[in-house]
PDB file of C-alpha atoms in Angstrom:
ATOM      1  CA  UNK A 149       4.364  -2.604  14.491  1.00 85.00           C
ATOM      2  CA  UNK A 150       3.231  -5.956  13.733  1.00 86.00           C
ATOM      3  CA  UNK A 151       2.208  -6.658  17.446  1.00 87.00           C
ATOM      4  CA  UNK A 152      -0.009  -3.596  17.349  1.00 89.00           C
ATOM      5  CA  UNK A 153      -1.626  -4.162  14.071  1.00 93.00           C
ATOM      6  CA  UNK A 154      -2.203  -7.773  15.358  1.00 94.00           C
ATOM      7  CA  UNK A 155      -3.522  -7.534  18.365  1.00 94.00           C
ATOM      8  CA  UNK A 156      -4.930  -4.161  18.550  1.00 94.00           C
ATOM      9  CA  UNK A 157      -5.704  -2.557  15.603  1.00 94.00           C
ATOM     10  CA  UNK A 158      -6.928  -5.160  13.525  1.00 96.00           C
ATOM     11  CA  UNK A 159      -9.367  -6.835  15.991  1.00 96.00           C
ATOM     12  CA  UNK A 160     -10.702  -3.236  16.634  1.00 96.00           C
ATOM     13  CA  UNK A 161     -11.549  -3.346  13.303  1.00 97.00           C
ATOM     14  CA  UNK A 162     -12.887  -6.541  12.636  1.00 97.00           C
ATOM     15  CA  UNK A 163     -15.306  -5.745  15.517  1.00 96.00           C
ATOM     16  CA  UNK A 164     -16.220  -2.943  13.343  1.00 96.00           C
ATOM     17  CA  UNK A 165     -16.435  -4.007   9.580  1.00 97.00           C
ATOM     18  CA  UNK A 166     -16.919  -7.895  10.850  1.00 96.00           C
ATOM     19  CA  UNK A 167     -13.677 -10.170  10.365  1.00 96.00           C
ATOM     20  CA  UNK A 168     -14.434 -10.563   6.420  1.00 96.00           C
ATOM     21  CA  UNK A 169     -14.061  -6.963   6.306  1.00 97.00           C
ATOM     22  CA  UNK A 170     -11.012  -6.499   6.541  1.00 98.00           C
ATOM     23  CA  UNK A 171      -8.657  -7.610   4.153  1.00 98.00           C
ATOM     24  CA  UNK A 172      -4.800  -8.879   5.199  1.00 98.00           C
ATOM     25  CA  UNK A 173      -2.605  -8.633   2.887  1.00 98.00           C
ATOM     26  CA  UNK A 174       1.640  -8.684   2.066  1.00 96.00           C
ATOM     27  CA  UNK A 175       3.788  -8.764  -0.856  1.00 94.00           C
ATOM     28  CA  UNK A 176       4.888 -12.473   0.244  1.00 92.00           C
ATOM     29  CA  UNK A 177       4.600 -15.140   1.828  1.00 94.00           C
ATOM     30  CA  UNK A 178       6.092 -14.593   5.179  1.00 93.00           C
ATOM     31  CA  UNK A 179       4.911 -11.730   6.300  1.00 93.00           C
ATOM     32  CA  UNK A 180       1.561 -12.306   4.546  1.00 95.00           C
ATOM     33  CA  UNK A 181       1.421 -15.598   6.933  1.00 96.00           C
ATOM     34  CA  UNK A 182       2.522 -13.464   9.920  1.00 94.00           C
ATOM     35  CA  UNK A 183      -0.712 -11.257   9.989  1.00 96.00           C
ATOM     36  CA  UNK A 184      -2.933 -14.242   9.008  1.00 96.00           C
ATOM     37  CA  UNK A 185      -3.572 -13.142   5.661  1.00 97.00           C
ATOM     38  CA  UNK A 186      -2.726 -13.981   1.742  1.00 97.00           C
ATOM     39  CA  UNK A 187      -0.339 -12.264  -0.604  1.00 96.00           C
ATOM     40  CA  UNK A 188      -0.884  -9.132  -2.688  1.00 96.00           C
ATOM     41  CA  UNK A 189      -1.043 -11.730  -5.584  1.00 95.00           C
ATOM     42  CA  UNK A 190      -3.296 -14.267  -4.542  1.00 95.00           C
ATOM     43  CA  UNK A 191      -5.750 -11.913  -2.978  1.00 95.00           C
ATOM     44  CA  UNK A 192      -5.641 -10.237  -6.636  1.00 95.00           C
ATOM     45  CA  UNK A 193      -6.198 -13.337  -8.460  1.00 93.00           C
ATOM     46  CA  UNK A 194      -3.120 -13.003  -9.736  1.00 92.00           C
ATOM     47  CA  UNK A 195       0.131 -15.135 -10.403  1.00 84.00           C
ATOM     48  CA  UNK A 196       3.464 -13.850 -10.300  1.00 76.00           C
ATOM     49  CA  UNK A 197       3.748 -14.448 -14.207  1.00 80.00           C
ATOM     50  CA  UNK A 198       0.729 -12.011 -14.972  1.00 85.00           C
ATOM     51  CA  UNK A 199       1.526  -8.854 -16.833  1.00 86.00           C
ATOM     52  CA  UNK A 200       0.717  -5.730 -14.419  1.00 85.00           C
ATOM     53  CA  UNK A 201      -0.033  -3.579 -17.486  1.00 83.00           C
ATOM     54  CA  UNK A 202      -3.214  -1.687 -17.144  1.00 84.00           C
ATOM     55  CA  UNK A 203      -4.571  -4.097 -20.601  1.00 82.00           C
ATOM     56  CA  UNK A 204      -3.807  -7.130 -18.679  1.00 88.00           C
ATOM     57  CA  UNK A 205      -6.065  -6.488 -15.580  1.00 93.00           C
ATOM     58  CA  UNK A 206      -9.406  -6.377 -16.916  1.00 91.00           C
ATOM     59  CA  UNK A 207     -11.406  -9.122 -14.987  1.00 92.00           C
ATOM     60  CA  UNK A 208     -13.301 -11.800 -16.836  1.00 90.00           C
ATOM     61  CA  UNK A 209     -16.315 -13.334 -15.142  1.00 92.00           C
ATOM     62  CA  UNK A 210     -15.148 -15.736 -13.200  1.00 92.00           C
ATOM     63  CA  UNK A 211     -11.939 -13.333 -11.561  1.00 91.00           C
ATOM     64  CA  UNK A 212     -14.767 -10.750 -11.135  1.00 92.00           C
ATOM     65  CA  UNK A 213     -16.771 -13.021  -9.331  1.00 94.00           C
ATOM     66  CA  UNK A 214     -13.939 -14.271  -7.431  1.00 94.00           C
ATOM     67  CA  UNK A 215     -13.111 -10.811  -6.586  1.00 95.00           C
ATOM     68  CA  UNK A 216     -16.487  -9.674  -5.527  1.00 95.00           C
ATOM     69  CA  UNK A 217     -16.790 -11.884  -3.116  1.00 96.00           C
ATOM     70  CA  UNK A 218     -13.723 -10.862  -0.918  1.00 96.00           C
ATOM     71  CA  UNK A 219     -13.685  -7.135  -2.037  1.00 97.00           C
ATOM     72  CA  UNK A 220     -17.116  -5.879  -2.318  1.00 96.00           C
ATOM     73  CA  UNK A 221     -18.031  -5.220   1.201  1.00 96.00           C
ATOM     74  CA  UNK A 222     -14.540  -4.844   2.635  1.00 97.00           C
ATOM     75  CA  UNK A 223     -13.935  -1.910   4.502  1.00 97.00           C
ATOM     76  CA  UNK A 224     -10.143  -2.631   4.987  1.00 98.00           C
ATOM     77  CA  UNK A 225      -7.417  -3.091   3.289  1.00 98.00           C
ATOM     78  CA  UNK A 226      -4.055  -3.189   5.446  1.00 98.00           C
ATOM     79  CA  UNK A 227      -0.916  -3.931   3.592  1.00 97.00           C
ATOM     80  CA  UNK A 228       2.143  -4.850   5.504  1.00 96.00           C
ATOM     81  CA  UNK A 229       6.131  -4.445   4.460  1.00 93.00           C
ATOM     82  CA  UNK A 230       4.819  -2.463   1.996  1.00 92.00           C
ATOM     83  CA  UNK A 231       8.112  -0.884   1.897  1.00 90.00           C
ATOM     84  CA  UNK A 232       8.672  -4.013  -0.133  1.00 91.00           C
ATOM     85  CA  UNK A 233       5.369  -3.552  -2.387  1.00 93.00           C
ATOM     86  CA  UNK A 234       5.827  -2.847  -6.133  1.00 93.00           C
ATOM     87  CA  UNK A 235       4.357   0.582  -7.071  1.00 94.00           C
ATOM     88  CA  UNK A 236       3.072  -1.943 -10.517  1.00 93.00           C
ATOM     89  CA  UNK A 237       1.306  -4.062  -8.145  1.00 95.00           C
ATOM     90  CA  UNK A 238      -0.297  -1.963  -6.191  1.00 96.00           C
ATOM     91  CA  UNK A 239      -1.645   0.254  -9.241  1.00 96.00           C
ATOM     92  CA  UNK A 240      -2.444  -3.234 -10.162  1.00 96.00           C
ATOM     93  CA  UNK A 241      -4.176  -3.762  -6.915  1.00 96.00           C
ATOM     94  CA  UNK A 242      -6.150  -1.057  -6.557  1.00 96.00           C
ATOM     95  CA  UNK A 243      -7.841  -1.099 -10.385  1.00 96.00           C
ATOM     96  CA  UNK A 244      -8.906  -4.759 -10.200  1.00 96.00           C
ATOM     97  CA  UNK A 245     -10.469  -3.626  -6.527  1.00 97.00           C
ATOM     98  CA  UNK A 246     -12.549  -0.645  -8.463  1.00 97.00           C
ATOM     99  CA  UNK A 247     -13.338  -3.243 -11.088  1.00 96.00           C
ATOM    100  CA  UNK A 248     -14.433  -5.783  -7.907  1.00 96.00           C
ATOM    101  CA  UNK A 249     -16.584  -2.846  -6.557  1.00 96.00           C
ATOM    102  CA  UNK A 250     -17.592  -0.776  -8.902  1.00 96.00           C
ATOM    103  CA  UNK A 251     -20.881  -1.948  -9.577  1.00 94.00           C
ATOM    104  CA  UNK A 252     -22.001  -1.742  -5.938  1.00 95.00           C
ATOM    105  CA  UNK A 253     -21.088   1.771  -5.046  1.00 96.00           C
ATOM    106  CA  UNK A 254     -21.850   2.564  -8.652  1.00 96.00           C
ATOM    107  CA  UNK A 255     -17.928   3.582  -9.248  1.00 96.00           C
ATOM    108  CA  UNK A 256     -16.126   5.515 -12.456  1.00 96.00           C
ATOM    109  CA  UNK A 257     -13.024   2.878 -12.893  1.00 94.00           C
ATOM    110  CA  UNK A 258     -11.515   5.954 -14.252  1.00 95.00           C
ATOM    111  CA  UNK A 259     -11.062   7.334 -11.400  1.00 95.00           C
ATOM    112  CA  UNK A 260      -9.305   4.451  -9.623  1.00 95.00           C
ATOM    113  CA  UNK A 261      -6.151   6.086  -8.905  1.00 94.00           C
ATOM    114  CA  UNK A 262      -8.009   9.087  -7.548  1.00 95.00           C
ATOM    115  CA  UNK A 263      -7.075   9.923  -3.502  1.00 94.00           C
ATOM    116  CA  UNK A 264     -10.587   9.356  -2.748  1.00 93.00           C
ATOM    117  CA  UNK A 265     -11.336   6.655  -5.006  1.00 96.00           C
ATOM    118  CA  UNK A 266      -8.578   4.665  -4.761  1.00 96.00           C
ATOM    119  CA  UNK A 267      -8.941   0.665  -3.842  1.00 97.00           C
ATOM    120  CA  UNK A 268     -12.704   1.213  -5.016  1.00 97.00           C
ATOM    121  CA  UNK A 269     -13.501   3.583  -2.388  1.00 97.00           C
ATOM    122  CA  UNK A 270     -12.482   1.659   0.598  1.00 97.00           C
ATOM    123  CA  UNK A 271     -12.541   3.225   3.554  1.00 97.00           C
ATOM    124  CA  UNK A 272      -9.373   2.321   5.524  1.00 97.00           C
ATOM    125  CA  UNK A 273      -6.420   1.972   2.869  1.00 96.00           C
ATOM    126  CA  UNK A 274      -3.405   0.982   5.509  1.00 96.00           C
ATOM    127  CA  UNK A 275      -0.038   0.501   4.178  1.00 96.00           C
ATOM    128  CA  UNK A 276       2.293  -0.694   6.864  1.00 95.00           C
ATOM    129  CA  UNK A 277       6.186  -1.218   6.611  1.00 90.00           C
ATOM    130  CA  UNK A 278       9.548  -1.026   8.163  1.00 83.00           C
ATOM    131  CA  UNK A 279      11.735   1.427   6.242  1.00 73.00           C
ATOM    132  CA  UNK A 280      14.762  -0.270   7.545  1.00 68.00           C
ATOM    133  CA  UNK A 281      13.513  -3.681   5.292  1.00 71.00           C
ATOM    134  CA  UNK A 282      15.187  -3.871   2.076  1.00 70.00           C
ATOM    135  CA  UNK A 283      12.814  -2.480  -1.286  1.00 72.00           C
ATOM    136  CA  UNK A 284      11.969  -5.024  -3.699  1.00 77.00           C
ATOM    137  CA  UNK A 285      13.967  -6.336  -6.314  1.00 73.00           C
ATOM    138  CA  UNK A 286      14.976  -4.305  -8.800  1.00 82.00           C
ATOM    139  CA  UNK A 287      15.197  -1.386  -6.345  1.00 83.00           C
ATOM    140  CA  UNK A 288      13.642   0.623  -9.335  1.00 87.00           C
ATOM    141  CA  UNK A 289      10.048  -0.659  -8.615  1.00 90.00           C
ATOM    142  CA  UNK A 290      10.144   0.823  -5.249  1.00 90.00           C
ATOM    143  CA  UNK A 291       6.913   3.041  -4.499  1.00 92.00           C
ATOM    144  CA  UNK A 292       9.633   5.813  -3.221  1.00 88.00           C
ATOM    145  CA  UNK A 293      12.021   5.107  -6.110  1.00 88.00           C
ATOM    146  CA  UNK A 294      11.888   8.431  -8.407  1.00 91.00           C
ATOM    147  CA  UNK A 295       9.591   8.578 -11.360  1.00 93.00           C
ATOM    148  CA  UNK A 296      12.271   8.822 -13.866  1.00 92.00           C
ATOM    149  CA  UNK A 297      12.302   6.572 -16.467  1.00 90.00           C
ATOM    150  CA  UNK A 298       9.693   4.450 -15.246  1.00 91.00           C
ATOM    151  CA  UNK A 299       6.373   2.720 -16.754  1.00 92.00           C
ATOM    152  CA  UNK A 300       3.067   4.670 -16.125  1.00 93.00           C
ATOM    153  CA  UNK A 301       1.792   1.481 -13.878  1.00 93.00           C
ATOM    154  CA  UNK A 302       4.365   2.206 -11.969  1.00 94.00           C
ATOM    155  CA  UNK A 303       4.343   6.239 -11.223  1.00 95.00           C
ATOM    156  CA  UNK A 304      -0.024   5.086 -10.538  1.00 95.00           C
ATOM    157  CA  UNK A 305       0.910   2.734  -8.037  1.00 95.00           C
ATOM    158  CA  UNK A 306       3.444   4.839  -6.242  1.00 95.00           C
ATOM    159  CA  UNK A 307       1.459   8.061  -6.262  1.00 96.00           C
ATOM    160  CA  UNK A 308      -1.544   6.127  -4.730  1.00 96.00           C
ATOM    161  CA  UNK A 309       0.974   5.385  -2.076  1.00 95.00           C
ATOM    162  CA  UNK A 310       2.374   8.488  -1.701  1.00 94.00           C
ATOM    163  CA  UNK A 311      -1.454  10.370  -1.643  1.00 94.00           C
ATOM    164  CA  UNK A 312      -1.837   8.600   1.885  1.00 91.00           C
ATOM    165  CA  UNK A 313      -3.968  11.487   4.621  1.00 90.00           C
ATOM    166  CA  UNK A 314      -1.878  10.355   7.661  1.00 92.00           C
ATOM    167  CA  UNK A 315       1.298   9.212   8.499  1.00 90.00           C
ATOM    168  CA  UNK A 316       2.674   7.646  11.790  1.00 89.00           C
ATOM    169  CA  UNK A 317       6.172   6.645  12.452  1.00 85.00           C
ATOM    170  CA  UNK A 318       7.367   4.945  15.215  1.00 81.00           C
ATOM    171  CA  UNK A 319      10.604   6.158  16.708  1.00 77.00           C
ATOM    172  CA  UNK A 320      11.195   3.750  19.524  1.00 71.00           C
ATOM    173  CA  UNK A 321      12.292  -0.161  19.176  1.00 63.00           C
ATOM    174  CA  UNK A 322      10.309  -1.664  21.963  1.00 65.00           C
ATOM    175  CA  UNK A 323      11.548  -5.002  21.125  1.00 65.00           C
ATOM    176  CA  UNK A 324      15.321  -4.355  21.738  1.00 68.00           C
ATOM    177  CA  UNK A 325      17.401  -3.835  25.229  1.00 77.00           C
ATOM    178  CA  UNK A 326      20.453  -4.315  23.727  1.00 84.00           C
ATOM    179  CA  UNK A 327      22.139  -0.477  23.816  1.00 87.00           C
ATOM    180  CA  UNK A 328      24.541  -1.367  20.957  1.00 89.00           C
ATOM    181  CA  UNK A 329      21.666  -2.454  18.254  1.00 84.00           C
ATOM    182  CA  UNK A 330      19.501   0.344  19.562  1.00 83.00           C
ATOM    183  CA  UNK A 331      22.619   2.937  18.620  1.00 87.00           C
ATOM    184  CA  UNK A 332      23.076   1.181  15.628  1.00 86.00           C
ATOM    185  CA  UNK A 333      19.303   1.761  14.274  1.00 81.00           C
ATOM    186  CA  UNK A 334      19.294   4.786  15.248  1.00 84.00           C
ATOM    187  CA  UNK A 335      22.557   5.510  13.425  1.00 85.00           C
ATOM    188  CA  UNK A 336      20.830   3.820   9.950  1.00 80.00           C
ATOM    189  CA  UNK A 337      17.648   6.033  10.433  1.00 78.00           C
ATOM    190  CA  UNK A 338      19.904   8.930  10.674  1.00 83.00           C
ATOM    191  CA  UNK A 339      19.168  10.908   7.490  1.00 83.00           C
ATOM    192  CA  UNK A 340      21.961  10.995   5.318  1.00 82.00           C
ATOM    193  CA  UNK A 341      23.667   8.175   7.212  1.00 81.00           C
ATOM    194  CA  UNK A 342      26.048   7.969  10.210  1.00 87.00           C
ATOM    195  CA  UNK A 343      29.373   6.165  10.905  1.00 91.00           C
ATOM    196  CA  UNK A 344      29.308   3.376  13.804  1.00 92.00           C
ATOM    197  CA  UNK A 345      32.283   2.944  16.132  1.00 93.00           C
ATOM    198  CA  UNK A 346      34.471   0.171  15.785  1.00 92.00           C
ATOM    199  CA  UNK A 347      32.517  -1.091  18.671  1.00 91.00           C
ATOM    200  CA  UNK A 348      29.264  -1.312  17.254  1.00 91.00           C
ATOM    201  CA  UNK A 349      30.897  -2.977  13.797  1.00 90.00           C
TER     202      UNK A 349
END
């Protein structure tokens, strides 16, 4: 996943929308490192202490300068282990990008959560992820968590998420030759689970 995104994908793009373009980002550190980009946060202008209500995330001059800069000709925005991606922050995410962009392509920030319209109109949204890696902490803020009993941040976030056109899924480990691990993936991805032999314990 990574290697394709890396190597392949990405550059591709970058040729296209020019390396500024396109926009790297990751809920944290490591993986945001791994890709050569910056974390959901920082690219936000956020800190991890900001409030993700909907209030909170108006920009003041300066962040919407800030943000302009980086956003408003960006034509991608890929997101990796966004398996472990708060549906708050990304509904968080995508209204300070219409705010960012919205003067340029002349945007309703009403409309930010909107299939077409989310991000501020960009026009590659790519969320990336393992569904093997563990959700983020409190599983509750999951983006596939249910709806129940959560904040309204939250269900925006995750339905923006959920609205995505395409889907791919990858069903073979290329980076594994070892039989046992490859039987015991393959045994986790197994809806509804399956028991491993003694063996593969």
């Amino acid at each position: 996943k990574t290697t394709l995104a890396v190597e392949v994908i990405l550059p591709l793009l970058e040729a296209y929308f020019r390396p500024e373009g396109v926009l790297r980002r990751a809920p944290s550190n490591k993986p945001a490192r791994l890709i050569g980009g910056r974390t959901m946060h920082s690219g936000q202008g956020l800190t991890p202490e900001n409030s993700m209500r909907t209030a909170s995330l108006a920009l003041n001059a300066q962040a919407q300068q800030k943000l302009s800069i980086t956003h408003a000709d960006a034509g991608v925005l890929y997101i990796d282990e966004s398996s472990q991606l708060q549906g708050a922050l990304n509904h968080a995410a995508s209204l300070r990008t219409t705010y960012a962009r919205e003067a340029k392509y002349d945007l309703n920030r009403n409309n930010y959560s909107d299939p077409h319209d989310r991000y501020g109109r960009m026009a590659i949204l790519w969320y990336s992820q393992d569904h093997l890696q563990l959700p983020p902490v409190p599983e509750t803020s999951s983006m596939l968590a249910p709806f129940e009993g959560t904040r309204a941040d939250h269900k925006v976030g995750a339905t923006i998420f959920r609205n995505a056109d395409l889907v791919y899924q990858f069903s073979t480990a290329m980076r594994f030759t070892d039989e046992t691990l490859i039987q015991i993936l393959e045994a986790m991805r197994t809806p509804g689970g399956r028991k491993l032999s003694r063996a593969q314990w």
